[in-house]
């Protein structure tokens, strides 16, 4: 899911990712994002403030692309990602334990089911995991750490 990604050696050997997303070039340090995600696993400051789900609302970026989570007019949380000119993915997130999950559909293919997505709060970011639309598919074990844009 998401934009094109390539690894570049820069800044003294740090792993820097470049993403071309909707005509923008974004650079970020994936090692720092990984460490932020790992250090937040033991964080106890994940208390929910405000309406349920407000902590996942916003614009997010991973090493694979950029997406947004918004609250719809009926209060539901919606996931949206424009991957390419042929893929605009969306879904309504439903809480399932600590995760928010959705069936992802491609709006440009008549809402054809693309796969399944889940996100959960992890420190100052989100952990994103995808599951393909195939029989017996499993959730991606590691997923991606998303930081707020």
PDB file of N, CA and C in Angstrom, residues 6 11 16 20 22-23 36-37 43 51 59 62 64 70 76 79 85 87 91-92 102 110 116 118 122 124 126 138-139:
ATOM      1  N   UNK A   6      12.335   4.053  -1.699  1.00  0.00           N
ATOM      2  CA  UNK A   6      13.690   3.572  -1.939  1.00  0.00           C
ATOM      3  C   UNK A   6      14.566   4.014  -0.780  1.00  0.00           C
ATOM      4  N   UNK A  11      23.442  11.139   5.474  1.00  0.00           N
ATOM      5  CA  UNK A  11      23.581  11.569   6.865  1.00  0.00           C
ATOM      6  C   UNK A  11      24.405  10.590   7.683  1.00  0.00           C
ATOM      7  N   UNK A  16      17.809   6.532   5.279  1.00  0.00           N
ATOM      8  CA  UNK A  16      16.851   7.584   4.961  1.00  0.00           C
ATOM      9  C   UNK A  16      15.947   7.068   3.857  1.00  0.00           C
ATOM     10  N   UNK A  20       7.894   9.449  -2.927  1.00  0.00           N
ATOM     11  CA  UNK A  20       7.237  10.379  -3.835  1.00  0.00           C
ATOM     12  C   UNK A  20       5.752  10.144  -3.675  1.00  0.00           C
ATOM     13  N   UNK A  22       2.005  11.879  -4.243  1.00  0.00           N
ATOM     14  CA  UNK A  22       1.160  12.920  -4.789  1.00  0.00           C
ATOM     15  C   UNK A  22       1.975  14.159  -5.111  1.00  0.00           C
ATOM     16  N   UNK A  23       3.001  13.970  -5.918  1.00  0.00           N
ATOM     17  CA  UNK A  23       3.869  15.041  -6.406  1.00  0.00           C
ATOM     18  C   UNK A  23       4.681  15.736  -5.322  1.00  0.00           C
ATOM     19  N   UNK A  36      11.304   5.087  17.656  1.00  0.00           N
ATOM     20  CA  UNK A  36      10.169   5.754  18.304  1.00  0.00           C
ATOM     21  C   UNK A  36       9.055   4.761  18.552  1.00  0.00           C
ATOM     22  N   UNK A  37       8.806   3.900  17.590  1.00  0.00           N
ATOM     23  CA  UNK A  37       7.775   2.881  17.752  1.00  0.00           C
ATOM     24  C   UNK A  37       8.144   1.872  18.817  1.00  0.00           C
ATOM     25  N   UNK A  43       5.287   2.393  26.795  1.00  0.00           N
ATOM     26  CA  UNK A  43       4.775   3.665  27.274  1.00  0.00           C
ATOM     27  C   UNK A  43       3.420   3.476  27.944  1.00  0.00           C
ATOM     28  N   UNK A  51     -13.469  11.921  22.486  1.00  0.00           N
ATOM     29  CA  UNK A  51     -14.283  10.841  21.908  1.00  0.00           C
ATOM     30  C   UNK A  51     -13.427   9.662  21.451  1.00  0.00           C
ATOM     31  N   UNK A  59      -3.402  12.966   9.572  1.00  0.00           N
ATOM     32  CA  UNK A  59      -2.647  12.563   8.397  1.00  0.00           C
ATOM     33  C   UNK A  59      -1.401  11.838   8.880  1.00  0.00           C
ATOM     34  N   UNK A  62       4.022   6.474   6.548  1.00  0.00           N
ATOM     35  CA  UNK A  62       4.858   5.316   6.837  1.00  0.00           C
ATOM     36  C   UNK A  62       5.931   5.258   5.759  1.00  0.00           C
ATOM     37  N   UNK A  64       5.887   3.322   3.461  1.00  0.00           N
ATOM     38  CA  UNK A  64       5.210   2.878   2.233  1.00  0.00           C
ATOM     39  C   UNK A  64       4.285   3.920   1.633  1.00  0.00           C
ATOM     40  N   UNK A  70     -10.166  10.186   9.193  1.00  0.00           N
ATOM     41  CA  UNK A  70     -11.055  11.306   9.496  1.00  0.00           C
ATOM     42  C   UNK A  70     -12.329  10.799  10.148  1.00  0.00           C
ATOM     43  N   UNK A  76     -18.375   8.048  12.300  1.00  0.00           N
ATOM     44  CA  UNK A  76     -17.500   6.913  12.016  1.00  0.00           C
ATOM     45  C   UNK A  76     -16.098   7.396  11.622  1.00  0.00           C
ATOM     46  N   UNK A  79     -10.800   5.647   6.786  1.00  0.00           N
ATOM     47  CA  UNK A  79      -9.426   5.550   6.299  1.00  0.00           C
ATOM     48  C   UNK A  79      -9.447   5.911   4.814  1.00  0.00           C
ATOM     49  N   UNK A  85      -2.850   6.635  -9.503  1.00  0.00           N
ATOM     50  CA  UNK A  85      -3.961   7.140 -10.311  1.00  0.00           C
ATOM     51  C   UNK A  85      -5.056   6.098 -10.478  1.00  0.00           C
ATOM     52  N   UNK A  87      -5.641   3.648  -7.890  1.00  0.00           N
ATOM     53  CA  UNK A  87      -6.005   3.105  -6.581  1.00  0.00           C
ATOM     54  C   UNK A  87      -6.257   4.228  -5.570  1.00  0.00           C
ATOM     55  N   UNK A  91     -12.023   2.924   3.679  1.00  0.00           N
ATOM     56  CA  UNK A  91     -12.761   1.994   4.510  1.00  0.00           C
ATOM     57  C   UNK A  91     -13.205   2.670   5.790  1.00  0.00           C
ATOM     58  N   UNK A  92     -14.211   2.095   6.435  1.00  0.00           N
ATOM     59  CA  UNK A  92     -14.706   2.599   7.715  1.00  0.00           C
ATOM     60  C   UNK A  92     -14.095   1.745   8.819  1.00  0.00           C
ATOM     61  N   UNK A 102     -10.581  -2.354   9.222  1.00  0.00           N
ATOM     62  CA  UNK A 102     -11.498  -2.083   8.127  1.00  0.00           C
ATOM     63  C   UNK A 102     -11.217  -2.977   6.927  1.00  0.00           C
ATOM     64  N   UNK A 110     -15.017   0.598  -8.499  1.00  0.00           N
ATOM     65  CA  UNK A 110     -16.371   0.307  -8.028  1.00  0.00           C
ATOM     66  C   UNK A 110     -16.426  -0.278  -6.633  1.00  0.00           C
ATOM     67  N   UNK A 116      -7.466  -5.925   3.817  1.00  0.00           N
ATOM     68  CA  UNK A 116      -7.905  -5.519   5.151  1.00  0.00           C
ATOM     69  C   UNK A 116      -6.791  -4.748   5.835  1.00  0.00           C
ATOM     70  N   UNK A 118      -5.574  -2.700   9.615  1.00  0.00           N
ATOM     71  CA  UNK A 118      -5.826  -2.388  11.014  1.00  0.00           C
ATOM     72  C   UNK A 118      -4.749  -1.429  11.487  1.00  0.00           C
ATOM     73  N   UNK A 122       0.399   3.620  19.017  1.00  0.00           N
ATOM     74  CA  UNK A 122       1.667   3.142  19.552  1.00  0.00           C
ATOM     75  C   UNK A 122       2.514   4.366  19.861  1.00  0.00           C
ATOM     76  N   UNK A 124       3.539   7.963  20.128  1.00  0.00           N
ATOM     77  CA  UNK A 124       3.101   9.167  19.424  1.00  0.00           C
ATOM     78  C   UNK A 124       2.660   8.872  17.997  1.00  0.00           C
ATOM     79  N   UNK A 126       1.129   5.505  15.040  1.00  0.00           N
ATOM     80  CA  UNK A 126       0.224   4.385  14.821  1.00  0.00           C
ATOM     81  C   UNK A 126       1.005   3.202  14.270  1.00  0.00           C
ATOM     82  N   UNK A 138      -2.833 -13.982   6.571  1.00  0.00           N
ATOM     83  CA  UNK A 138      -2.561 -13.578   7.954  1.00  0.00           C
ATOM     84  C   UNK A 138      -2.206 -12.094   7.971  1.00  0.00           C
ATOM     85  N   UNK A 139      -2.414 -11.474   9.122  1.00  0.00           N
ATOM     86  CA  UNK A 139      -2.011 -10.083   9.290  1.00  0.00           C
ATOM     87  C   UNK A 139      -0.498  -9.997   9.179  1.00  0.00           C
TER      88      UNK A 139
END
